[in-house]
Amino acid sequence: MKKNLIIFGTRPEAIKMAPLVKEFQKDTKNFETKVCVTAQHREMLDQVLEFFEIQPDYDLDLMKPGQNLYSLTANIIESLQPVLEDFKPDYVYVHGDTTTTMAGSIASFYSGAKVCHVEAGLRTHNKWAPFPEEMNRQITGRVTDYHFAPTLTSKENLQKENVQEDSILVTGNTVIDALLQSVDKVNSSPSILIEELNKVIGDKELVLVTGHRRENHGEGFERICRALKRIAENDSNRLIIYPVHLNPKVQEPVRRVLSDVSNVILIDPLAYQDFIWLMNRSKIIITDSGGVQEEAPSLGKPVLVMRETTERPEAVEAGTVLLVGTDEDLIVNRTLELLNKKEAFDQMSKLHNPYGDGKACERIVKFIKEV
Ligand code: UD1
Ligand code: UDP
């Protein structure tokens, strides 16, 4: 019997780890699997736990309003010690590139467990973008025993860093597992919120927006908000819906600049199933999110990414994702081009699946069973 501990803390990690939790928990003959949440996020994490019906075995409850990287990192490492000493896992799974991922991998390394990195090998090779995620992912990679790379490109990134080939498995991204497992539930029982939003949207042209990256805080967000205001004011039959991330550094500029614009709707972060519904209903998506860049191509939605660089080049190469950075004029011009020129829109709205086939978790479980 192999003992697994799955650690996550933020909304995207929870979405992308939920299908792995389910897949391991199906096999009680070979595995004892426990879940530890750091709760680096609180409300935004709980929304995901509720949707996927996951009850954590350990909840470190660490989120503090306006938290900083120093104390968050220290608290995660310290709080994981008793969990690791209590359960004594053989394998610990961390996901992606957050502070929970990096601190969780170091604590697991200290405990002597084998570290398994899900969504391994993504790189921009620019330590300041995304910040601090690029370094979080590289540091995690150094203490990882088994690297679950979502694509061939991410495997090649690891090989260039001399990671042994037999410790890497290309799996696809578990975000596609989550998406495919959720789509039916979304369509069969829309929430009351979605029914209300649907009435407000009517036949309007819908632009969906999300944003939260630390490197965009401050001036970047000021430019983003001014651009969104101009896009909204350009056509009153257009609607922008923006579920605003709970980070106070995001809330403040977004609410200050956009609250009074009549065709911009600012709402709280949405439950995953509601967000999928809105992605499906939207004409285009403007975001700086990592996960949304991966989901949108599977839904055939054009995405403008408000970042200078991306560790997810596959969808850019496939033509559904375009990097626009945080230049106000560029965001406005590219968005209006996409909304108004059929040819530009058609080119970017083709269905692509560069990130997986929905079987990533199956592959991970099989690998660990046989290792
Ligand atoms: C974090 C991750 C980022 C990831 C993002 C996903 C780090 C350093 N950053 O960024 O990689 O892309 O999550 O969304 O790991 N807050 C709440 N309730 C919540 C969540 C956040 O109030 O449920 C507020 C709190 O004031 C919190 C702040 O947002 O202190 C920032 O949260 P934090 O996790 O530090 O950073 P994010 O910007 O969310
Ligand atoms: N998401 C959600 N509700 C929202 C906005 C996004 O459930 O209101 C989901 C989205 O479908 C994706 C993930 O959250 O799976 C992305 O999270 P985020 O953008 O916060 O983090 P990142 O992917 O950039 O690390």
Coordinates of C-alpha atoms and ligand atoms in Angstrom, one line a residue:
M1 CA 0.0 0.0 0.0
K2 CA 1.5 3.3 -1.1
K3 CA 0.7 6.5 0.9
N4 CA -0.1 9.6 -1.0
L5 CA -0.4 13.2 0.3
I6 CA -1.8 15.7 -2.2
I7 CA -1.1 19.3 -1.2
F8 CA -2.6 22.4 -2.7
G9 CA -3.7 25.9 -1.6
T10 CA -5.1 28.2 -4.3
R11 CA -8.1 28.1 -6.7
P12 CA -6.2 26.9 -9.8
E13 CA -4.3 24.2 -8.0
A14 CA -7.5 22.9 -6.5
I15 CA -9.2 22.7 -9.9
K16 CA -6.3 21.0 -11.4
M17 CA -5.7 18.6 -8.5
A18 CA -9.3 17.6 -7.9
P19 CA -9.4 15.0 -10.7
L20 CA -6.2 13.5 -9.4
V21 CA -7.6 13.2 -5.8
K22 CA -10.6 11.4 -7.3
E23 CA -8.5 9.1 -9.5
F24 CA -6.3 8.1 -6.6
Q25 CA -9.2 7.7 -4.2
K26 CA -10.9 5.2 -6.6
D27 CA -8.0 2.8 -6.1
T28 CA -8.1 2.0 -2.3
K29 CA -6.4 -1.4 -2.9
N30 CA -3.1 0.1 -3.9
F31 CA -3.2 3.6 -2.3
E32 CA -4.0 5.4 0.9
T33 CA -4.6 9.0 -0.3
K34 CA -5.0 12.1 1.9
V35 CA -5.5 15.7 1.0
C36 CA -3.8 18.7 2.7
V37 CA -4.9 22.2 1.9
T38 CA -2.7 25.1 3.0
A39 CA -5.6 27.4 2.3
Q40 CA -3.3 30.0 0.8
H41 CA -6.6 31.0 -0.7
R42 CA -9.8 30.7 1.5
E43 CA -13.1 31.6 -0.2
M44 CA -11.7 30.9 -3.7
L45 CA -10.4 27.5 -2.6
D46 CA -13.6 26.6 -0.8
Q47 CA -15.7 27.2 -3.9
V48 CA -13.7 24.5 -5.7
L49 CA -13.7 22.0 -2.8
E50 CA -17.4 22.3 -2.6
F51 CA -18.0 21.8 -6.4
F52 CA -15.7 18.7 -6.5
E53 CA -17.0 17.4 -3.1
I54 CA -13.5 17.1 -1.5
Q55 CA -13.1 17.2 2.2
P56 CA -9.5 17.8 3.1
D57 CA -7.9 15.6 5.8
Y58 CA -5.7 18.5 6.8
D59 CA -6.6 22.2 6.5
L60 CA -3.8 24.6 7.5
D61 CA -6.1 27.6 7.2
L62 CA -3.2 29.9 6.5
M63 CA -4.6 32.8 4.4
K64 CA -4.2 36.3 5.8
P65 CA -5.7 39.4 4.1
G66 CA -3.0 41.1 2.0
Q67 CA -0.5 38.4 2.8
N68 CA 3.2 38.7 1.7
L69 CA 5.5 36.1 0.2
Y70 CA 7.9 36.0 3.1
S71 CA 5.5 35.0 5.9
L72 CA 3.3 32.9 3.6
T73 CA 6.3 30.8 2.6
A74 CA 7.6 30.4 6.1
N75 CA 4.1 29.5 7.5
I76 CA 3.5 26.9 4.9
I77 CA 6.8 25.1 5.5
E78 CA 6.4 25.2 9.3
S79 CA 2.8 24.1 9.3
L80 CA 3.5 21.2 7.0
Q81 CA 6.0 19.6 9.4
P82 CA 3.4 18.1 11.7
V83 CA 1.3 16.9 8.8
L84 CA 4.2 15.2 7.2
E85 CA 5.3 13.7 10.5
D86 CA 1.8 12.5 11.3
F87 CA 0.9 10.8 8.0
K88 CA 4.4 9.9 6.8
P89 CA 3.6 9.8 3.1
D90 CA 5.7 7.9 0.6
Y91 CA 4.7 10.3 -2.2
V92 CA 3.7 14.0 -2.0
Y93 CA 2.0 15.7 -5.0
V94 CA 2.3 19.4 -5.5
H95 CA 1.0 21.3 -8.5
G96 CA 2.3 24.1 -10.7
D97 CA 4.0 27.2 -9.6
T98 CA 2.4 28.9 -6.5
T99 CA 4.0 29.6 -3.1
T100 CA 2.1 26.5 -1.8
T101 CA 3.8 24.5 -4.5
M102 CA 7.3 25.7 -3.8
A103 CA 7.1 25.6 0.0
G104 CA 5.2 22.3 -0.1
S105 CA 7.9 20.7 -2.2
I106 CA 10.7 21.8 0.1
A107 CA 8.9 20.6 3.2
S108 CA 8.2 17.3 1.5
F109 CA 11.8 17.0 0.5
Y110 CA 12.8 17.6 4.2
S111 CA 10.4 14.8 5.2
G112 CA 12.1 12.3 2.9
A113 CA 9.0 11.7 0.8
K114 CA 9.2 11.4 -3.0
V115 CA 8.2 14.7 -4.5
C116 CA 5.8 14.4 -7.5
H117 CA 5.3 17.6 -9.5
V118 CA 2.1 17.9 -11.5
E119 CA 2.3 20.4 -14.4
A120 CA 6.1 20.3 -14.4
G121 CA 8.5 21.9 -16.8
L122 CA 6.7 25.1 -18.0
R123 CA 9.2 27.9 -18.4
T124 CA 9.6 31.5 -19.5
H125 CA 13.3 31.5 -18.4
N126 CA 12.6 35.1 -17.1
K127 CA 12.7 35.0 -13.4
W128 CA 10.6 38.2 -13.1
A129 CA 7.7 37.0 -15.3
P130 CA 5.5 35.5 -14.1
F131 CA 6.7 36.6 -10.6
P132 CA 7.2 34.7 -8.4
E133 CA 5.8 31.7 -10.3
E134 CA 8.7 31.1 -12.7
M135 CA 11.1 30.7 -9.8
N136 CA 8.6 28.7 -7.8
R137 CA 8.3 26.2 -10.6
Q138 CA 12.1 26.0 -11.2
I139 CA 12.8 25.5 -7.4
T140 CA 10.1 22.8 -7.2
G141 CA 11.7 21.1 -10.2
R142 CA 15.0 20.8 -8.4
V143 CA 13.6 18.8 -5.5
T144 CA 11.2 16.8 -7.6
D145 CA 11.6 13.0 -8.0
Y146 CA 8.8 12.5 -10.6
H147 CA 7.9 15.2 -13.1
F148 CA 4.5 15.1 -14.7
A149 CA 4.9 17.3 -17.7
P150 CA 1.7 18.4 -19.5
T151 CA 3.2 18.7 -23.0
L152 CA 6.2 17.6 -25.0
T153 CA 7.5 21.2 -24.8
S154 CA 7.5 21.1 -21.1
K155 CA 9.3 17.7 -21.1
E156 CA 12.0 19.2 -23.4
N157 CA 12.4 22.2 -21.0
L158 CA 13.2 19.7 -18.2
Q159 CA 15.6 17.7 -20.4
K160 CA 17.5 20.9 -21.2
E161 CA 18.0 21.2 -17.4
N162 CA 19.5 17.7 -17.3
V163 CA 16.5 16.1 -15.7
Q164 CA 16.7 12.3 -16.2
E165 CA 14.3 11.2 -18.9
D166 CA 12.9 8.2 -16.9
S167 CA 11.7 10.6 -14.2
I168 CA 9.5 12.5 -16.6
L169 CA 6.1 11.5 -17.9
V170 CA 4.1 13.5 -20.5
T171 CA 0.6 13.3 -19.2
G172 CA -1.4 16.2 -20.7
N173 CA -2.7 18.9 -18.3
T174 CA -5.1 17.8 -15.6
V175 CA -7.0 21.1 -16.2
I176 CA -8.6 19.3 -19.2
D177 CA -9.6 16.3 -17.0
A178 CA -11.3 18.8 -14.7
L179 CA -13.0 20.7 -17.6
L180 CA -14.3 17.5 -19.3
Q181 CA -15.5 16.1 -16.0
S182 CA -17.4 19.3 -15.2
V183 CA -19.0 20.4 -18.5
D184 CA -22.0 18.0 -18.2
K185 CA -22.8 19.2 -14.7
V186 CA -22.6 22.8 -15.8
N187 CA -25.0 22.4 -18.7
S188 CA -27.5 20.1 -16.9
S189 CA -28.0 22.4 -13.8
P190 CA -27.1 26.0 -14.3
S191 CA -27.0 28.0 -11.0
I192 CA -29.4 30.8 -10.1
L193 CA -26.6 33.3 -10.6
I194 CA -26.1 32.0 -14.2
E195 CA -29.8 32.1 -14.9
E196 CA -29.9 35.8 -13.7
L197 CA -26.7 36.7 -15.7
N198 CA -28.2 35.0 -18.8
K199 CA -31.1 37.4 -18.7
V200 CA -28.9 40.4 -18.3
I201 CA -26.6 39.3 -21.1
G202 CA -29.5 38.7 -23.5
D203 CA -28.2 38.9 -27.1
K204 CA -25.3 41.3 -26.2
E205 CA -21.8 40.7 -27.3
L206 CA -20.0 39.3 -24.3
V207 CA -16.3 39.9 -23.3
L208 CA -15.1 38.0 -20.2
V209 CA -12.2 39.3 -18.2
T210 CA -10.0 38.0 -15.4
G211 CA -6.7 39.3 -14.0
H212 CA -4.5 39.0 -11.0
R213 CA -0.8 38.7 -11.8
R214 CA 1.6 40.2 -9.3
E215 CA 3.8 41.7 -12.0
N216 CA 0.7 43.7 -13.3
H217 CA -0.1 45.2 -9.9
G218 CA 0.1 49.0 -9.8
E219 CA 0.6 50.7 -13.2
G220 CA -0.2 47.5 -15.2
F221 CA -3.7 47.3 -13.7
E222 CA -4.3 51.0 -14.1
R223 CA -3.6 50.6 -17.9
I224 CA -5.7 47.4 -18.1
C225 CA -8.7 49.1 -16.4
R226 CA -8.4 52.2 -18.7
A227 CA -8.3 49.9 -21.7
L228 CA -11.4 47.9 -20.5
K229 CA -13.3 51.2 -20.0
R230 CA -12.5 52.3 -23.6
I231 CA -13.6 48.9 -25.0
A232 CA -16.9 49.1 -23.1
E233 CA -17.6 52.7 -24.1
N234 CA -16.9 51.9 -27.7
D235 CA -20.2 50.0 -28.1
S236 CA -23.1 50.1 -25.7
N237 CA -24.4 46.8 -27.0
R238 CA -21.3 45.1 -25.7
L239 CA -21.1 43.7 -22.2
I240 CA -17.9 43.1 -20.2
I241 CA -18.2 40.7 -17.3
Y242 CA -15.3 40.7 -14.9
P243 CA -15.3 38.4 -11.8
V244 CA -12.8 40.3 -9.8
H245 CA -10.0 38.4 -8.0
L246 CA -10.2 39.0 -4.2
N247 CA -6.6 40.3 -3.9
P248 CA -7.0 43.9 -2.5
K249 CA -4.3 45.0 -5.0
V250 CA -6.7 44.0 -7.8
Q251 CA -10.0 45.0 -6.2
E252 CA -8.9 48.6 -5.6
P253 CA -8.0 49.8 -9.1
V254 CA -10.7 47.7 -10.8
R255 CA -13.5 49.0 -8.7
R256 CA -12.2 52.6 -8.7
V257 CA -12.0 52.8 -12.6
L258 CA -14.8 50.5 -13.7
S259 CA -17.6 50.6 -11.1
D260 CA -19.4 53.4 -12.9
V261 CA -19.2 52.1 -16.4
S262 CA -22.7 51.0 -17.2
N263 CA -21.9 48.0 -19.5
V264 CA -19.2 46.6 -17.2
I265 CA -20.4 44.1 -14.6
L266 CA -18.0 43.5 -11.8
I267 CA -18.8 40.4 -9.8
D268 CA -17.2 38.2 -7.1
P269 CA -15.0 35.3 -8.2
L270 CA -17.3 32.7 -9.7
A271 CA -17.7 29.1 -8.8
Y272 CA -15.8 26.9 -11.3
Q273 CA -19.0 25.6 -13.0
D274 CA -20.4 29.2 -13.5
F275 CA -17.1 30.4 -14.9
I276 CA -17.1 27.6 -17.4
W277 CA -20.6 28.5 -18.5
L278 CA -19.5 32.2 -18.9
M279 CA -16.4 31.2 -20.9
N280 CA -18.6 29.2 -23.2
R281 CA -21.1 32.1 -23.6
S282 CA -18.4 34.8 -24.2
K283 CA -17.2 35.9 -27.6
I284 CA -13.7 36.5 -26.5
I285 CA -11.7 36.3 -23.2
I286 CA -9.2 38.9 -22.0
T287 CA -7.0 37.5 -19.1
D288 CA -3.6 37.2 -17.5
S289 CA -4.5 33.8 -16.1
G290 CA -2.5 30.6 -16.7
G291 CA -5.4 28.2 -16.4
V292 CA -7.8 30.2 -18.6
Q293 CA -5.1 30.1 -21.4
E294 CA -5.3 26.4 -21.2
E295 CA -9.1 26.0 -21.0
A296 CA -10.1 28.5 -23.7
P297 CA -8.6 26.7 -26.7
S298 CA -10.6 23.6 -25.8
L299 CA -13.7 25.7 -25.9
G300 CA -12.7 27.4 -29.2
K301 CA -12.5 30.9 -27.5
P302 CA -10.0 33.5 -28.6
V303 CA -7.9 34.7 -25.7
L304 CA -6.0 38.0 -25.4
V305 CA -3.4 37.5 -22.7
M306 CA -2.3 40.6 -20.8
R307 CA 1.3 39.4 -20.3
E308 CA 4.6 40.1 -22.0
T309 CA 5.6 36.5 -22.0
T310 CA 4.0 33.1 -21.4
E311 CA 5.2 29.7 -20.1
R312 CA 2.3 28.2 -22.2
P313 CA 3.5 28.7 -25.8
E314 CA 1.4 25.9 -27.3
A315 CA -1.9 27.8 -27.7
V316 CA 0.0 30.9 -29.0
E317 CA 1.5 28.6 -31.7
A318 CA -1.9 27.1 -32.4
G319 CA -3.3 30.6 -32.9
T320 CA -6.0 30.9 -30.3
V321 CA -4.0 32.9 -27.8
L322 CA -2.4 36.3 -28.5
L323 CA -0.1 38.1 -26.1
V324 CA -1.0 41.8 -25.7
G325 CA 0.9 42.8 -22.5
T326 CA -0.5 45.7 -20.5
D327 CA -0.1 48.5 -23.1
E328 CA -3.5 50.3 -23.0
D329 CA -3.6 51.1 -26.8
L330 CA -2.5 47.6 -27.8
I331 CA -5.2 46.0 -25.6
V332 CA -7.9 48.3 -27.0
N333 CA -6.8 47.9 -30.7
R334 CA -6.4 44.1 -30.6
T335 CA -9.7 43.6 -28.8
L336 CA -11.7 45.8 -31.2
E337 CA -10.0 44.2 -34.2
L338 CA -11.0 40.8 -32.9
L339 CA -14.6 41.9 -32.1
N340 CA -15.1 43.8 -35.3
K341 CA -13.2 41.9 -38.0
K342 CA -14.8 38.5 -38.8
E343 CA -11.6 37.3 -40.5
A344 CA -9.5 38.0 -37.4
F345 CA -12.1 36.4 -35.1
D346 CA -12.5 33.3 -37.3
Q347 CA -8.8 32.7 -37.4
M348 CA -8.5 32.7 -33.6
S349 CA -11.7 30.8 -32.7
K350 CA -10.8 27.3 -33.9
L351 CA -11.0 24.4 -31.5
H352 CA -7.6 23.2 -30.3
N353 CA -6.6 20.7 -27.6
P354 CA -2.8 21.4 -27.2
Y355 CA -3.1 20.7 -23.4
G356 CA -4.5 17.3 -23.2
D357 CA -7.2 14.7 -23.8
G358 CA -8.7 14.4 -20.3
K359 CA -6.6 11.3 -19.2
A360 CA -3.7 13.0 -17.5
C361 CA -4.7 11.7 -14.0
E362 CA -5.2 8.2 -15.2
R363 CA -1.6 8.3 -16.6
I364 CA -0.2 9.6 -13.3
V365 CA -1.9 7.0 -11.2
K366 CA -0.7 4.2 -13.5
F367 CA 2.9 5.5 -13.4
I368 CA 3.0 5.7 -9.6
K369 CA 1.4 2.2 -9.3
E370 CA 4.2 0.7 -11.4
V371 CA 7.1 2.8 -10.1
Ligands
UD1_1 C1 -1.9 33.3 -6.0 C2 -0.6 32.7 -6.6 C3 -0.6 32.8 -8.1 C4 -1.9 32.2 -8.7 C5 -3.1 32.8 -8.1 C6 -4.3 32.2 -8.6 C7 1.5 32.9 -5.3 C8 2.6 33.8 -4.9 N1 0.5 33.5 -6.1 O1 -1.9 34.7 -6.3 O2 0.5 32.1 -8.6 O3 -1.8 32.4 -10.1 O4 -3.0 32.7 -6.6 O5 -5.5 32.9 -8.3 O6 1.4 31.8 -4.9 N2 -7.7 36.6 -1.2 C9 -8.9 36.4 -0.5 N3 -9.6 35.3 -0.6 C10 -9.2 34.2 -1.4 C11 -8.0 34.4 -2.1 C12 -7.3 35.6 -2.0 O7 -9.3 37.3 0.2 O8 -9.9 33.2 -1.4 C13 -6.9 37.8 -1.0 C14 -6.2 37.9 0.4 O9 -6.2 39.2 0.8 C15 -4.8 37.4 0.0 C16 -4.6 38.0 -1.3 O10 -5.9 37.9 -2.0 O11 -3.9 37.8 1.0 C17 -3.5 37.4 -2.1 O12 -3.5 36.0 -2.2 P1 -2.2 35.2 -2.7 O13 -2.5 33.8 -2.7 O14 -1.0 35.6 -1.8 O15 -1.9 35.8 -4.1 P2 -2.8 35.7 -5.4 O16 -2.6 37.0 -6.1 O17 -4.1 35.2 -5.1
UDP2 N1 -11.9 30.4 -12.5 C1 -13.0 30.3 -11.6 N2 -13.8 31.4 -11.3 C2 -13.4 32.6 -11.7 C3 -12.3 32.8 -12.5 C4 -11.5 31.7 -12.9 O1 -13.3 29.1 -11.3 O2 -14.2 33.6 -11.4 C5 -11.1 29.3 -12.8 C6 -10.7 29.1 -14.3 O3 -11.7 28.3 -14.9 C7 -9.3 28.4 -14.2 C8 -8.7 28.9 -12.9 O4 -9.8 29.4 -12.1 O5 -9.5 27.0 -14.1 C9 -7.7 30.0 -13.1 O6 -7.4 30.5 -11.9 P1 -6.5 31.9 -11.7 O7 -6.7 32.7 -13.0 O8 -6.9 32.5 -10.4 O9 -5.0 31.4 -11.6 P2 -3.9 31.0 -12.6 O10 -4.4 29.9 -13.5 O11 -3.5 32.2 -13.3 O12 -2.8 30.5 -11.8

